[in-house]
Structure formats: C-alpha cells, structure tokens
mmCIF file of C-alpha atoms in Angstrom:
data_model
loop_
_atom_site.group_PDB
_atom_site.id
_atom_site.type_symbol
_atom_site.label_atom_id
_atom_site.label_comp_id
_atom_site.label_asym_id
_atom_site.label_seq_id
_atom_site.Cartn_x
_atom_site.Cartn_y
_atom_site.Cartn_z
ATOM 1 C CA MET A 160 -19.779 3.613 -25.037
ATOM 2 C CA THR A 161 -19.124 6.507 -27.340
ATOM 3 C CA THR A 162 -20.242 10.002 -26.451
ATOM 4 C CA SER A 163 -21.084 13.085 -28.409
ATOM 5 C CA LYS A 164 -21.391 16.712 -27.411
ATOM 6 C CA HIS A 165 -25.082 16.084 -26.682
ATOM 7 C CA GLN A 166 -24.544 12.925 -24.615
ATOM 8 C CA PRO A 167 -23.070 12.852 -21.087
ATOM 9 C CA SER A 168 -20.141 10.580 -20.293
ATOM 10 C CA VAL A 169 -22.295 8.746 -17.739
ATOM 11 C CA LEU A 170 -25.987 7.888 -18.145
ATOM 12 C CA TRP A 171 -26.758 8.347 -14.472
ATOM 13 C CA VAL A 172 -30.411 7.308 -14.567
ATOM 14 C CA GLN A 173 -29.486 3.892 -15.972
ATOM 15 C CA VAL A 174 -26.589 3.518 -13.537
ATOM 16 C CA LEU A 175 -28.831 4.328 -10.572
ATOM 17 C CA VAL A 176 -31.425 1.818 -11.789
ATOM 18 C CA LEU A 177 -28.670 -0.828 -11.925
ATOM 19 C CA ALA A 178 -27.818 0.120 -8.336
ATOM 20 C CA GLY A 179 -31.485 -0.439 -7.490
ATOM 21 C CA LEU A 180 -31.322 -3.833 -9.173
ATOM 22 C CA GLN A 181 -28.310 -4.729 -7.025
ATOM 23 C CA GLY A 182 -30.306 -3.655 -3.980
ATOM 24 C CA GLY A 183 -33.123 -5.942 -5.118
ATOM 25 C CA ILE A 184 -30.719 -8.868 -5.482
ATOM 26 C CA THR A 185 -29.315 -8.293 -1.990
ATOM 27 C CA LEU A 186 -32.843 -8.001 -0.580
ATOM 28 C CA SER A 187 -33.887 -11.218 -2.336
ATOM 29 C CA TRP A 188 -31.132 -13.234 -0.690
ATOM 30 C CA LEU A 189 -31.931 -11.679 2.697
ATOM 31 C CA VAL A 190 -35.560 -12.763 2.373
ATOM 32 C CA TYR A 191 -34.551 -16.205 1.085
ATOM 33 C CA ASN A 192 -32.043 -16.853 3.860
ATOM 34 C CA GLY A 193 -34.451 -15.462 6.447
ATOM 35 C CA TYR A 194 -37.250 -17.883 5.572
ATOM 36 C CA LEU A 195 -35.262 -20.939 4.486
ATOM 37 C CA LEU A 196 -34.611 -22.252 8.000
ATOM 38 C CA GLU A 197 -38.314 -21.877 8.850
ATOM 39 C CA LEU A 198 -39.672 -23.234 5.571
ATOM 40 C CA LEU A 199 -37.797 -26.546 5.466
ATOM 41 C CA PRO A 200 -38.877 -27.875 8.907
ATOM 42 C CA GLN A 201 -42.454 -26.877 8.044
ATOM 43 C CA PHE A 202 -42.411 -29.559 5.338
ATOM 44 C CA GLY A 203 -40.592 -32.167 7.374
ATOM 45 C CA PHE A 204 -37.012 -31.458 6.306
ATOM 46 C CA PRO A 205 -34.178 -31.022 8.809
ATOM 47 C CA ALA A 206 -32.847 -27.476 9.153
ATOM 48 C CA SER A 207 -29.408 -28.828 8.188
ATOM 49 C CA LEU A 208 -30.716 -29.331 4.639
ATOM 50 C CA ALA A 209 -30.408 -25.553 4.160
ATOM 51 C CA ALA A 210 -26.602 -25.787 4.123
ATOM 52 C CA SER A 211 -26.711 -28.605 1.550
ATOM 53 C CA LEU A 212 -29.116 -26.651 -0.648
ATOM 54 C CA LEU A 213 -26.841 -23.625 -0.586
ATOM 55 C CA VAL A 214 -23.865 -25.784 -1.602
ATOM 56 C CA VAL A 215 -25.812 -27.195 -4.579
ATOM 57 C CA GLU A 216 -27.100 -23.754 -5.565
ATOM 58 C CA ASN A 217 -23.637 -22.209 -5.395
ATOM 59 C CA ALA A 218 -22.074 -25.077 -7.352
ATOM 60 C CA LEU A 219 -24.619 -24.580 -10.146
ATOM 61 C CA ALA A 220 -24.113 -20.802 -10.035
ATOM 62 C CA VAL A 221 -20.358 -21.218 -10.601
ATOM 63 C CA VAL A 222 -21.201 -22.710 -14.002
ATOM 64 C CA MET A 223 -24.323 -20.682 -14.791
ATOM 65 C CA GLU A 224 -22.908 -17.196 -14.209
ATOM 66 C CA PRO A 225 -20.196 -17.392 -16.935
ATOM 67 C CA LEU A 226 -22.480 -19.396 -19.240
ATOM 68 C CA ILE A 227 -25.311 -16.858 -19.102
ATOM 69 C CA GLY A 228 -22.862 -13.977 -19.445
ATOM 70 C CA GLY A 229 -21.395 -15.524 -22.600
ATOM 71 C CA LEU A 230 -24.828 -16.292 -24.065
ATOM 72 C CA SER A 231 -25.918 -12.706 -23.463
ATOM 73 C CA ASP A 232 -22.819 -11.523 -25.352
ATOM 74 C CA GLN A 233 -23.826 -13.675 -28.309
ATOM 75 C CA ASN A 234 -27.404 -12.390 -28.148
ATOM 76 C CA GLN A 235 -26.091 -8.824 -28.088
ATOM 77 C CA ARG A 236 -24.084 -9.431 -31.263
ATOM 78 C CA LYS A 237 -26.848 -11.253 -33.141
ATOM 79 C CA PHE A 238 -29.933 -9.328 -32.037
ATOM 80 C CA GLY A 239 -28.546 -6.164 -30.446
ATOM 81 C CA SER A 240 -29.935 -6.729 -26.939
ATOM 82 C CA ARG A 241 -29.247 -8.438 -23.607
ATOM 83 C CA PHE A 242 -32.724 -7.787 -22.257
ATOM 84 C CA PRO A 243 -34.220 -11.214 -23.061
ATOM 85 C CA PHE A 244 -31.932 -12.704 -20.397
ATOM 86 C CA ILE A 245 -32.630 -9.891 -17.929
ATOM 87 C CA SER A 246 -36.401 -10.025 -18.447
ATOM 88 C CA ILE A 247 -36.701 -13.826 -18.375
ATOM 89 C CA GLY A 248 -34.424 -14.135 -15.345
ATOM 90 C CA VAL A 249 -36.247 -11.468 -13.319
ATOM 91 C CA ILE A 250 -39.704 -12.824 -14.225
ATOM 92 C CA LEU A 251 -38.729 -16.418 -13.403
ATOM 93 C CA ALA A 252 -37.058 -15.501 -10.120
ATOM 94 C CA SER A 253 -39.961 -13.273 -9.059
ATOM 95 C CA THR A 254 -42.611 -15.810 -10.046
ATOM 96 C CA LEU A 255 -40.857 -18.677 -8.260
ATOM 97 C CA PHE A 256 -40.417 -16.487 -5.204
ATOM 98 C CA ILE A 257 -44.143 -15.749 -5.044
ATOM 99 C CA ALA A 258 -44.939 -19.434 -5.661
ATOM 100 C CA ILE A 259 -42.701 -20.466 -2.757
ATOM 101 C CA SER A 260 -44.383 -17.943 -0.456
ATOM 102 C CA CYS A 261 -47.873 -19.092 -1.481
ATOM 103 C CA VAL A 262 -46.949 -22.732 -0.853
ATOM 104 C CA ALA A 263 -45.529 -21.829 2.554
ATOM 105 C CA THR A 264 -48.654 -19.836 3.467
ATOM 106 C CA PHE A 265 -51.662 -21.543 1.917
ATOM 107 C CA VAL A 266 -50.700 -25.150 1.101
ATOM 108 C CA PRO A 267 -50.780 -27.666 3.961
ATOM 109 C CA PRO A 268 -47.599 -29.740 4.239
ATOM 110 C CA SER A 269 -47.791 -32.941 2.242
ATOM 111 C CA GLU A 270 -45.415 -35.545 0.890
ATOM 112 C CA VAL A 271 -45.946 -34.424 -2.721
ATOM 113 C CA ILE A 272 -45.337 -30.735 -2.049
ATOM 114 C CA GLY A 273 -42.432 -31.535 0.234
ATOM 115 C CA SER A 274 -40.719 -33.633 -2.432
ATOM 116 C CA ILE A 275 -40.701 -30.821 -4.980
ATOM 117 C CA LEU A 276 -39.857 -28.003 -2.547
ATOM 118 C CA PRO A 277 -36.047 -28.466 -2.666
ATOM 119 C CA LEU A 278 -36.168 -28.547 -6.474
ATOM 120 C CA THR A 279 -38.233 -25.358 -6.501
ATOM 121 C CA LEU A 280 -35.735 -23.633 -4.211
ATOM 122 C CA ILE A 281 -32.848 -24.694 -6.458
ATOM 123 C CA ALA A 282 -34.798 -23.507 -9.531
ATOM 124 C CA TRP A 283 -35.225 -20.087 -7.906
ATOM 125 C CA ALA A 284 -31.511 -19.865 -7.146
ATOM 126 C CA LEU A 285 -30.735 -20.757 -10.780
ATOM 127 C CA ALA A 286 -33.146 -18.078 -12.009
ATOM 128 C CA MET A 287 -31.239 -15.575 -9.865
ATOM 129 C CA THR A 288 -28.087 -16.344 -11.898
ATOM 130 C CA VAL A 289 -29.700 -15.495 -15.244
ATOM 131 C CA PHE A 290 -29.841 -11.699 -15.087
ATOM 132 C CA PRO A 291 -26.952 -10.205 -12.994
ATOM 133 C CA SER A 292 -24.158 -10.728 -15.569
ATOM 134 C CA PRO A 293 -26.171 -9.412 -18.577
ATOM 135 C CA ALA A 294 -27.420 -6.496 -16.478
ATOM 136 C CA PHE A 295 -23.991 -5.349 -15.293
ATOM 137 C CA ALA A 296 -22.568 -5.838 -18.796
ATOM 138 C CA LEU A 297 -24.854 -2.939 -19.789
ATOM 139 C CA LEU A 298 -22.458 -0.627 -17.950
ATOM 140 C CA VAL A 299 -20.361 -0.738 -21.134
ATOM 141 C CA LYS A 300 -23.116 1.229 -22.866
ATOM 142 C CA TYR A 301 -23.875 3.601 -20.033
ATOM 143 C CA LEU A 302 -20.506 5.249 -19.439
ATOM 144 C CA MET A 303 -16.938 5.749 -20.544
ATOM 145 C CA PRO A 304 -14.508 3.093 -19.220
ATOM 146 C CA ALA A 305 -12.668 5.596 -17.038
ATOM 147 C CA GLU A 306 -15.923 6.342 -15.194
ATOM 148 C CA LEU A 307 -16.693 2.685 -14.360
ATOM 149 C CA PRO A 308 -15.293 2.666 -10.788
ATOM 150 C CA LEU A 309 -17.265 5.817 -9.966
ATOM 151 C CA ALA A 310 -20.485 4.423 -11.448
ATOM 152 C CA PHE A 311 -20.049 1.033 -9.782
ATOM 153 C CA SER A 312 -19.621 2.772 -6.434
ATOM 154 C CA PHE A 313 -23.372 3.464 -6.507
ATOM 155 C CA VAL A 314 -23.961 -0.271 -6.920
ATOM 156 C CA THR A 315 -21.680 -0.901 -3.926
ATOM 157 C CA LEU A 316 -23.557 1.762 -1.976
ATOM 158 C CA ALA A 317 -26.955 0.143 -2.638
ATOM 159 C CA GLY A 318 -25.800 -3.365 -1.731
ATOM 160 C CA GLY A 319 -23.948 -2.106 1.336
ATOM 161 C CA LEU A 320 -26.896 -0.174 2.757
ATOM 162 C CA ILE A 321 -29.284 -3.111 2.438
ATOM 163 C CA GLY A 322 -26.711 -5.646 3.639
ATOM 164 C CA ALA A 323 -25.669 -3.511 6.607
ATOM 165 C CA PHE A 324 -28.503 -4.658 8.827
ATOM 166 C CA PRO A 325 -28.971 -8.398 8.238
ATOM 167 C CA GLY A 326 -30.174 -8.997 11.789
ATOM 168 C CA VAL A 327 -32.652 -6.104 11.721
ATOM 169 C CA ALA A 328 -33.749 -6.998 8.205
ATOM 170 C CA ASN A 329 -34.315 -10.648 9.067
ATOM 171 C CA THR A 330 -36.292 -9.712 12.199
ATOM 172 C CA PHE A 331 -38.472 -7.318 10.210
ATOM 173 C CA ILE A 332 -38.901 -9.739 7.303
ATOM 174 C CA LEU A 333 -39.799 -12.677 9.528
ATOM 175 C CA SER A 334 -42.355 -10.514 11.345
ATOM 176 C CA LEU A 335 -44.253 -9.999 8.091
ATOM 177 C CA TRP A 336 -46.787 -12.315 6.560
ATOM 178 C CA PRO A 337 -44.670 -14.481 4.197
ATOM 179 C CA VAL A 338 -46.638 -13.403 1.117
ATOM 180 C CA TRP A 339 -45.960 -9.735 1.919
ATOM 181 C CA ALA A 340 -42.257 -10.340 2.555
ATOM 182 C CA PHE A 341 -41.855 -12.193 -0.738
ATOM 183 C CA ALA A 342 -44.056 -9.671 -2.573
ATOM 184 C CA ILE A 343 -41.741 -6.804 -1.546
ATOM 185 C CA LYS A 344 -38.857 -8.546 -3.242
ATOM 186 C CA PHE A 345 -41.102 -9.413 -6.222
ATOM 187 C CA PHE A 346 -42.021 -5.783 -6.894
ATOM 188 C CA VAL A 347 -38.516 -4.411 -6.241
ATOM 189 C CA LEU A 348 -36.937 -6.720 -8.841
ATOM 190 C CA LEU A 349 -39.686 -6.250 -11.419
ATOM 191 C CA ALA A 350 -39.717 -2.478 -10.972
ATOM 192 C CA ALA A 351 -35.937 -2.270 -11.372
ATOM 193 C CA ALA A 352 -35.953 -4.440 -14.527
ATOM 194 C CA PHE A 353 -38.889 -2.542 -16.086
ATOM 195 C CA THR A 354 -37.336 0.852 -15.321
ATOM 196 C CA LEU A 355 -33.983 -0.283 -16.738
ATOM 197 C CA ARG A 356 -35.678 -1.401 -19.953
ATOM 198 C CA PHE A 357 -37.683 1.825 -20.182
ATOM 199 C CA PHE A 358 -34.638 4.089 -19.862
ATOM 200 C CA HIS A 359 -32.264 1.916 -21.904
ATOM 201 C CA PRO A 360 -31.064 3.974 -24.884
ATOM 202 C CA PRO A 361 -31.904 2.706 -28.371
ATOM 203 C CA GLU A 362 -29.421 0.170 -29.672
ATOM 204 C CA ILE A 363 -27.217 1.552 -32.419
ATOM 205 C CA PRO A 364 -25.499 -0.939 -34.754
ATOM 206 C CA THR A 365 -21.742 -0.826 -34.363
ATOM 207 C CA GLU A 366 -18.833 -2.173 -36.310
ATOM 208 C CA LEU A 367 -18.265 -4.722 -33.545
ATOM 209 C CA GLN A 368 -21.478 -6.505 -34.494
ATOM 210 C CA ASN A 369 -20.247 -6.950 -38.060
ATOM 211 C CA LEU A 370 -16.799 -8.250 -37.252
ATOM 212 C CA LYS A 371 -15.929 -11.899 -36.835
ATOM 213 C CA THR A 372 -16.269 -12.926 -33.196
ATOM 214 C CA PRO A 373 -12.824 -13.277 -31.592
ATOM 215 C CA LYS A 374 -11.801 -16.406 -29.770
ATOM 216 C CA ILE A 375 -12.532 -16.591 -26.083
ATOM 217 C CA PRO A 376 -9.395 -15.602 -24.108
ATOM 218 C CA PHE A 377 -9.430 -18.505 -21.682
ATOM 219 C CA GLN A 378 -6.210 -17.394 -20.009
ATOM 220 C CA ASN A 379 -7.727 -14.016 -19.164
ATOM 221 C CA LEU A 380 -10.952 -15.703 -18.055
ATOM 222 C CA SER A 381 -8.961 -17.901 -15.673
ATOM 223 C CA PHE A 382 -7.285 -14.820 -14.217
ATOM 224 C CA ILE A 383 -10.657 -13.064 -13.827
ATOM 225 C CA PHE A 384 -12.148 -16.131 -12.138
ATOM 226 C CA LEU A 385 -9.132 -16.382 -9.809
ATOM 227 C CA THR A 386 -9.378 -12.686 -8.976
ATOM 228 C CA GLY A 387 -13.077 -12.971 -8.131
ATOM 229 C CA PHE A 388 -12.263 -15.950 -5.932
ATOM 230 C CA SER A 389 -9.287 -14.322 -4.244
ATOM 231 C CA ILE A 390 -10.932 -10.939 -3.587
ATOM 232 C CA THR A 391 -13.883 -12.742 -1.998
ATOM 233 C CA TRP A 392 -11.561 -14.749 0.229
ATOM 234 C CA GLY A 393 -9.685 -11.559 1.009
ATOM 235 C CA SER A 394 -12.932 -9.939 2.133
ATOM 236 C CA ARG A 395 -13.733 -12.974 4.327
ATOM 237 C CA PHE A 396 -10.295 -12.787 5.933
ATOM 238 C CA LEU A 397 -10.849 -9.049 6.338
ATOM 239 C CA MET A 398 -14.132 -9.581 8.176
ATOM 240 C CA ASN A 399 -12.557 -12.342 10.266
ATOM 241 C CA GLY A 400 -9.612 -10.154 11.238
ATOM 242 C CA LEU A 401 -11.823 -7.204 12.123
ATOM 243 C CA GLY A 402 -14.058 -9.478 14.162
ATOM 244 C CA LYS A 403 -11.113 -10.672 16.242
ATOM 245 C CA THR A 404 -9.907 -7.122 16.900
ATOM 246 C CA LEU A 405 -13.355 -5.660 17.624
ATOM 247 C CA LYS A 406 -14.414 -8.486 19.949
ATOM 248 C CA PRO A 407 -12.551 -7.173 23.049
ATOM 249 C CA GLN A 408 -13.981 -3.673 22.539
ATOM 250 C CA PHE A 409 -17.593 -4.852 22.437
ATOM 251 C CA ASN A 410 -16.958 -7.402 25.221
ATOM 252 C CA THR A 411 -19.168 -9.998 23.576
ATOM 253 C CA ASN A 412 -18.689 -13.368 21.957
ATOM 254 C CA ASP A 413 -21.285 -12.558 19.301
ATOM 255 C CA VAL A 414 -19.520 -9.725 17.520
ATOM 256 C CA THR A 415 -20.312 -10.972 14.010
ATOM 257 C CA THR A 416 -23.570 -9.057 13.547
ATOM 258 C CA ILE A 417 -22.215 -5.836 15.049
ATOM 259 C CA MET A 418 -19.054 -6.025 12.992
ATOM 260 C CA LEU A 419 -20.978 -6.832 9.802
ATOM 261 C CA CYS A 420 -23.208 -3.792 10.289
ATOM 262 C CA ILE A 421 -20.248 -1.491 10.965
ATOM 263 C CA ILE A 422 -18.213 -2.726 7.994
ATOM 264 C CA SER A 423 -21.158 -2.788 5.596
ATOM 265 C CA LEU A 424 -22.103 0.769 6.528
ATOM 266 C CA ALA A 425 -18.495 1.879 6.240
ATOM 267 C CA LEU A 426 -18.222 0.258 2.798
ATOM 268 C CA ALA A 427 -21.468 1.927 1.740
ATOM 269 C CA PHE A 428 -20.466 5.432 2.802
ATOM 270 C CA THR A 429 -16.877 5.221 1.543
ATOM 271 C CA ALA A 430 -17.905 3.747 -1.825
ATOM 272 C CA LEU A 431 -18.650 7.089 -3.486
ATOM 273 C CA PRO A 432 -15.425 8.868 -2.412
ATOM 274 C CA ALA A 433 -13.457 5.765 -3.401
ATOM 275 C CA GLY A 434 -15.172 5.816 -6.794
ATOM 276 C CA PHE A 435 -13.653 9.208 -7.645
ATOM 277 C CA CYS A 436 -10.056 8.145 -7.016
ATOM 278 C CA PRO A 437 -9.562 5.865 -10.087
ATOM 279 C CA THR A 438 -10.813 8.618 -12.400
ATOM 280 C CA LYS A 439 -7.856 10.737 -11.238
ATOM 281 C CA VAL A 440 -4.973 8.297 -10.763
ATOM 282 C CA GLY A 441 -6.014 5.284 -12.868
ATOM 283 C CA ASN A 442 -7.730 2.070 -11.910
ATOM 284 C CA GLY A 443 -4.573 -0.030 -11.487
ATOM 285 C CA ARG A 444 -2.941 2.453 -9.138
ATOM 286 C CA ALA A 445 -6.145 2.922 -7.158
ATOM 287 C CA MET A 446 -6.571 -0.844 -6.694
ATOM 288 C CA LEU A 447 -2.931 -1.250 -5.679
ATOM 289 C CA GLY A 448 -3.249 1.577 -3.169
ATOM 290 C CA GLY A 449 -6.435 0.042 -1.786
ATOM 291 C CA ILE A 450 -4.829 -3.375 -1.368
ATOM 292 C CA ILE A 451 -1.676 -2.064 0.311
ATOM 293 C CA SER A 452 -3.556 0.274 2.662
ATOM 294 C CA THR A 453 -6.094 -2.416 3.615
ATOM 295 C CA ILE A 454 -3.417 -4.986 4.456
ATOM 296 C CA PHE A 455 -1.269 -2.433 6.328
ATOM 297 C CA LEU A 456 -4.133 -1.156 8.464
ATOM 298 C CA ILE A 457 -5.371 -4.648 9.341
ATOM 299 C CA VAL A 458 -1.863 -5.650 10.454
ATOM 300 C CA LEU A 459 -1.634 -2.407 12.441
ATOM 301 C CA MET A 460 -4.877 -3.244 14.229
ATOM 302 C CA VAL A 461 -3.218 -6.361 15.680
ATOM 303 C CA TYR A 462 -1.066 -4.063 17.822
ATOM 304 C CA MET A 463 -3.379 -1.052 18.250
ATOM 305 C CA PRO A 464 -7.032 -0.888 19.353
ATOM 306 C CA PRO A 465 -9.249 -0.275 16.295
ATOM 307 C CA GLU A 466 -10.883 3.126 16.048
ATOM 308 C CA ILE A 467 -13.708 4.302 13.806
ATOM 309 C CA PRO A 468 -11.358 6.345 11.523
ATOM 310 C CA THR A 469 -9.185 3.243 11.038
ATOM 311 C CA ILE A 470 -12.223 1.160 10.083
ATOM 312 C CA LEU A 471 -13.332 3.863 7.629
ATOM 313 C CA PHE A 472 -9.881 3.901 6.003
ATOM 314 C CA ILE A 473 -9.959 0.110 5.708
ATOM 315 C CA ALA A 474 -13.406 0.293 4.133
ATOM 316 C CA ALA A 475 -12.236 2.990 1.715
ATOM 317 C CA GLY A 476 -9.266 0.853 0.678
ATOM 318 C CA PHE A 477 -11.466 -2.172 0.125
ATOM 319 C CA SER A 478 -13.950 -0.039 -1.840
ATOM 320 C CA LEU A 479 -11.135 0.883 -4.226
ATOM 321 C CA ILE A 480 -10.684 -2.823 -4.944
ATOM 322 C CA VAL A 481 -14.385 -3.624 -5.345
ATOM 323 C CA ASN A 482 -15.242 -0.546 -7.415
ATOM 324 C CA GLY A 483 -12.369 -1.204 -9.826
ATOM 325 C CA ALA A 484 -13.317 -4.837 -10.438
ATOM 326 C CA ILE A 485 -15.642 -4.260 -13.408
ATOM 327 C CA LEU A 486 -13.130 -2.044 -15.232
ATOM 328 C CA PHE A 487 -10.462 -4.653 -14.494
ATOM 329 C CA ILE A 488 -12.657 -7.260 -16.224
ATOM 330 C CA LEU A 489 -13.354 -5.093 -19.268
ATOM 331 C CA GLU A 490 -9.665 -4.307 -19.688
ATOM 332 C CA LEU A 491 -8.850 -8.014 -19.829
ATOM 333 C CA MET A 492 -11.734 -9.082 -22.102
ATOM 334 C CA PRO A 493 -12.298 -8.279 -25.790
ATOM 335 C CA PRO A 494 -15.203 -5.880 -26.475
ATOM 336 C CA HIS A 495 -17.340 -8.826 -27.628
ATOM 337 C CA TRP A 496 -17.208 -10.676 -24.301
ATOM 338 C CA PRO A 497 -17.981 -8.320 -21.361
ATOM 339 C CA GLY A 498 -20.818 -10.502 -20.051
ATOM 340 C CA LEU A 499 -18.633 -13.601 -20.098
ATOM 341 C CA GLY A 500 -15.941 -11.783 -18.134
ATOM 342 C CA ILE A 501 -18.380 -10.438 -15.545
ATOM 343 C CA GLY A 502 -20.015 -13.866 -15.233
ATOM 344 C CA SER A 503 -16.613 -15.477 -14.642
ATOM 345 C CA TYR A 504 -15.882 -12.946 -11.907
ATOM 346 C CA PHE A 505 -19.229 -13.716 -10.229
ATOM 347 C CA GLY A 506 -18.509 -17.433 -10.634
ATOM 348 C CA GLY A 507 -15.229 -17.053 -8.761
ATOM 349 C CA PHE A 508 -17.042 -15.052 -6.081
ATOM 350 C CA THR A 509 -19.667 -17.771 -5.637
ATOM 351 C CA LEU A 510 -17.115 -20.584 -5.453
ATOM 352 C CA ALA A 511 -15.116 -18.697 -2.833
ATOM 353 C CA VAL A 512 -18.212 -18.199 -0.671
ATOM 354 C CA SER A 513 -19.071 -21.894 -0.971
ATOM 355 C CA VAL A 514 -15.744 -23.402 0.023
ATOM 356 C CA PHE A 515 -14.452 -20.856 2.555
ATOM 357 C CA GLY A 516 -16.355 -22.302 5.504
ATOM 358 C CA TYR A 517 -15.298 -25.846 4.674
ATOM 359 C CA VAL A 518 -11.601 -25.022 4.328
ATOM 360 C CA PHE A 519 -11.406 -22.935 7.500
ATOM 361 C CA THR A 520 -13.684 -24.899 9.803
ATOM 362 C CA LEU A 521 -11.436 -24.636 12.864
ATOM 363 C CA GLY A 522 -11.094 -20.877 12.908
ATOM 364 C CA ILE A 523 -8.252 -18.595 11.867
ATOM 365 C CA THR A 524 -5.592 -17.025 14.041
ATOM 366 C CA MET A 525 -4.876 -13.325 13.576
ATOM 367 C CA ILE A 526 -1.430 -13.907 12.046
ATOM 368 C CA VAL A 527 -2.729 -16.546 9.655
ATOM 369 C CA SER A 528 -5.549 -14.171 8.711
ATOM 370 C CA CYS A 529 -3.092 -11.388 7.847
ATOM 371 C CA ILE A 530 -0.863 -13.656 5.745
ATOM 372 C CA ALA A 531 -3.831 -15.258 4.005
ATOM 373 C CA ARG A 532 -5.334 -11.859 3.248
ATOM 374 C CA ALA A 533 -2.159 -10.669 1.569
ATOM 375 C CA LEU A 534 -1.996 -13.860 -0.527
ATOM 376 C CA ALA A 535 -5.686 -13.626 -1.383
ATOM 377 C CA PHE A 536 -5.291 -10.133 -2.818
ATOM 378 C CA SER A 537 -2.162 -11.073 -4.797
ATOM 379 C CA PRO A 538 -3.927 -11.579 -8.182
ATOM 380 C CA ALA A 539 -5.335 -8.066 -7.950
ATOM 381 C CA ILE A 540 -1.846 -6.790 -7.046
ATOM 382 C CA VAL A 541 -0.446 -8.453 -10.179
ATOM 383 C CA TYR A 542 -3.189 -6.884 -12.289
ATOM 384 C CA SER A 543 -2.637 -3.410 -10.859
ATOM 385 C CA ILE A 544 1.061 -3.326 -11.761
ATOM 386 C CA LEU A 545 0.816 -4.885 -15.226
ATOM 387 C CA PRO A 546 0.695 -2.582 -18.263
ATOM 388 C CA LYS A 547 -2.812 -2.323 -19.707
ATOM 389 C CA SER A 548 -3.706 -2.895 -23.337
ATOM 390 C CA GLN A 549 -6.360 -0.155 -23.259
#
C-alpha cells in the first residue's frame, strides 16, 4: 500500500471490518461444532462420525486454502480484484448454513436426506475455505507493512473475544431455535462481506499488474507452511502446559473450559498492546522476544504457582507471535503472491489441528510439553533472526 499526504497509513474502517469477518468465522465454527453432535444422530448417524467429518474437512482445507489464495492472487493481477472469491465464498457458506438449519428443523429424517447430509456438511466446510485467504490478503492494500502487526491485533482481539466463551456460547446457541442460531451466523458473515466491499478503496492499476508474474517461491512457501504448523502446535502445547499448571489451583479435573476462557480473554486483551511493539522494535525482534518470554514463563510455571500477571505476560508474548505472522508471510513472498502465502500459513494451521490429537493421544507430561513447545516455535525463531529482504 502506498500512502499520500491525504491518505492515512492505516485504513482503520477496512481493518475493523476484517476483524468483524474474523469474528464471523469464529462464530460460524462455534455454531457448527455446537450443532454437529446433535444433527448427526437425528438422521441416524453415530456421533463418532463428527470426528471423521472434521478430519476430511481439514484434509481438504489443507489443499484448498493455498489453492484459493493463489487463485485470488491471479485474479487480482488479471482483473484487479479479489472480491469474486470473497463474495462467492461468503454467499455459498451462508446459503449452505441456512440450508442445513432448515433441513434439521423442517425436514423429517429420511434415508435420502441422511445420505446427502455428510456431503452437505463437507461442502459447507469447503465454502468456508474460499474467502479467508483472499480477505486477509487485502491487508496489503489497507496499511503500510510496518503497521501489519498492529492492525492484525484487532483481528486477534475479535477472534479471542468470541472464542473466549465456547461453553457459554454453545449453551446459548443450542438453546436457540436452530434456524435462528444459523441465521445469526448468516447475517454476520454477509454483513461483514458487504461492508468490506462497500468501504474497499477503488483499485488503482499498479506496475505490478503489468510485470511478468514471478515464479512461485516453493522454498519460502514450505517454510511458511511449516511455521503455520509449528506455531499451531506450539499453541496447543501452551494450552496443555497451562492446563496442567492451573488444574491444582481450580481443584477440578475439567479445567479445559476454564483455562480456555482465561487464555482466550488474556490473548484478546493483550493483542492490542502487543500490536504496538513491532512498530517500534521490528517484527523479527518482537516475535523473538515473544517466543523466548513465552517459553521461559511456561517453564517457570512448572516450579511456581501460576498467577494472573504471569498468564497475561504469557498471552502478551504469544500475541507478539500471532500478530507478526502476516507480516512474516509478506516478507517471505513476492508482492504478486500474498494470498498464496497466507493460504499456505492457514493450510499449515489446519493440518496441525488435525493431526495433533492423533499424535498425542496418551497425554503429554509437563517436561515433554516444555521441550516440544520450544521445538515447535523453532521455525519462527529462525525467521526472527534472519536478515530480511524488505
């Protein structure tokens, strides 16, 4: 993004709308996961099918996220817009969501409907992969690169606030009439996409659109994919380690929900302060500081009872990593391929979520969790100390 004396360095309205879109995505998956276990038995499927569906959906998303991101880059060069992917993806996902709710509410269970239900659920999950990468690639146009961690902190804030209360949200959602629950998500996504399109600045032809498209840097893409995978695993180890240390304090075996709420809220409220740090010291240094402080504090919690300030510092360190991820991607990818880079990062994230539970089925000891966390964050450590081309 280039700025003039009449144009701010950050288009805050567009950035806040993207944060709203992220909130809509988080809300969509909350609604989906909340109703999935009730919907499948209603049509004669075992509840265990939900886990298999999620594996299939995630496996397809690993491929679809980079593919859609790359296609949106090509569409941007040829036609000057990414919005066909955003609009089609949001409309498809919203329409399928409403269709699923109507089937669950008004259509009596039958063999025909039951046979197409899993395919419809997978189709919805695929539609949800069509618009995130093109949408977040728009950040290139909305702000200067140095401001990316600060802007993305609002996206982290929106996702964190909605994801902070999964138990409360699921209870509230499941108490609603299914059509109303699905309609809330329908209108949130459509409103965010429409508002983003309305406030999107006019496309101005650039020299990049007239240059020959550079080759895809597969080595950098592999590193981005690995970083998305490793940071996601690092966050899982982080949650696991915090759960083990918080469990004695809450004196309960079911600390997962409590811990998830605390950490999600902490991530949400530390996201904005953490977003300012990279603008002052640089993204690489901020990410390195976040990684080192997060690992150090988690290890320290093995020997000391965790306190709220410690948890907030851990959340702030992790926010430095998450908020710097998009700038990290753009620094590794040529200007023609931001969507492909972001899609590869999301693909690594999805794969990590899919396989984590299968690899660590027997639980993780605290020491193993600490070592694994340090190894998981190692690609981001390498990135943060390497000299940047930009």
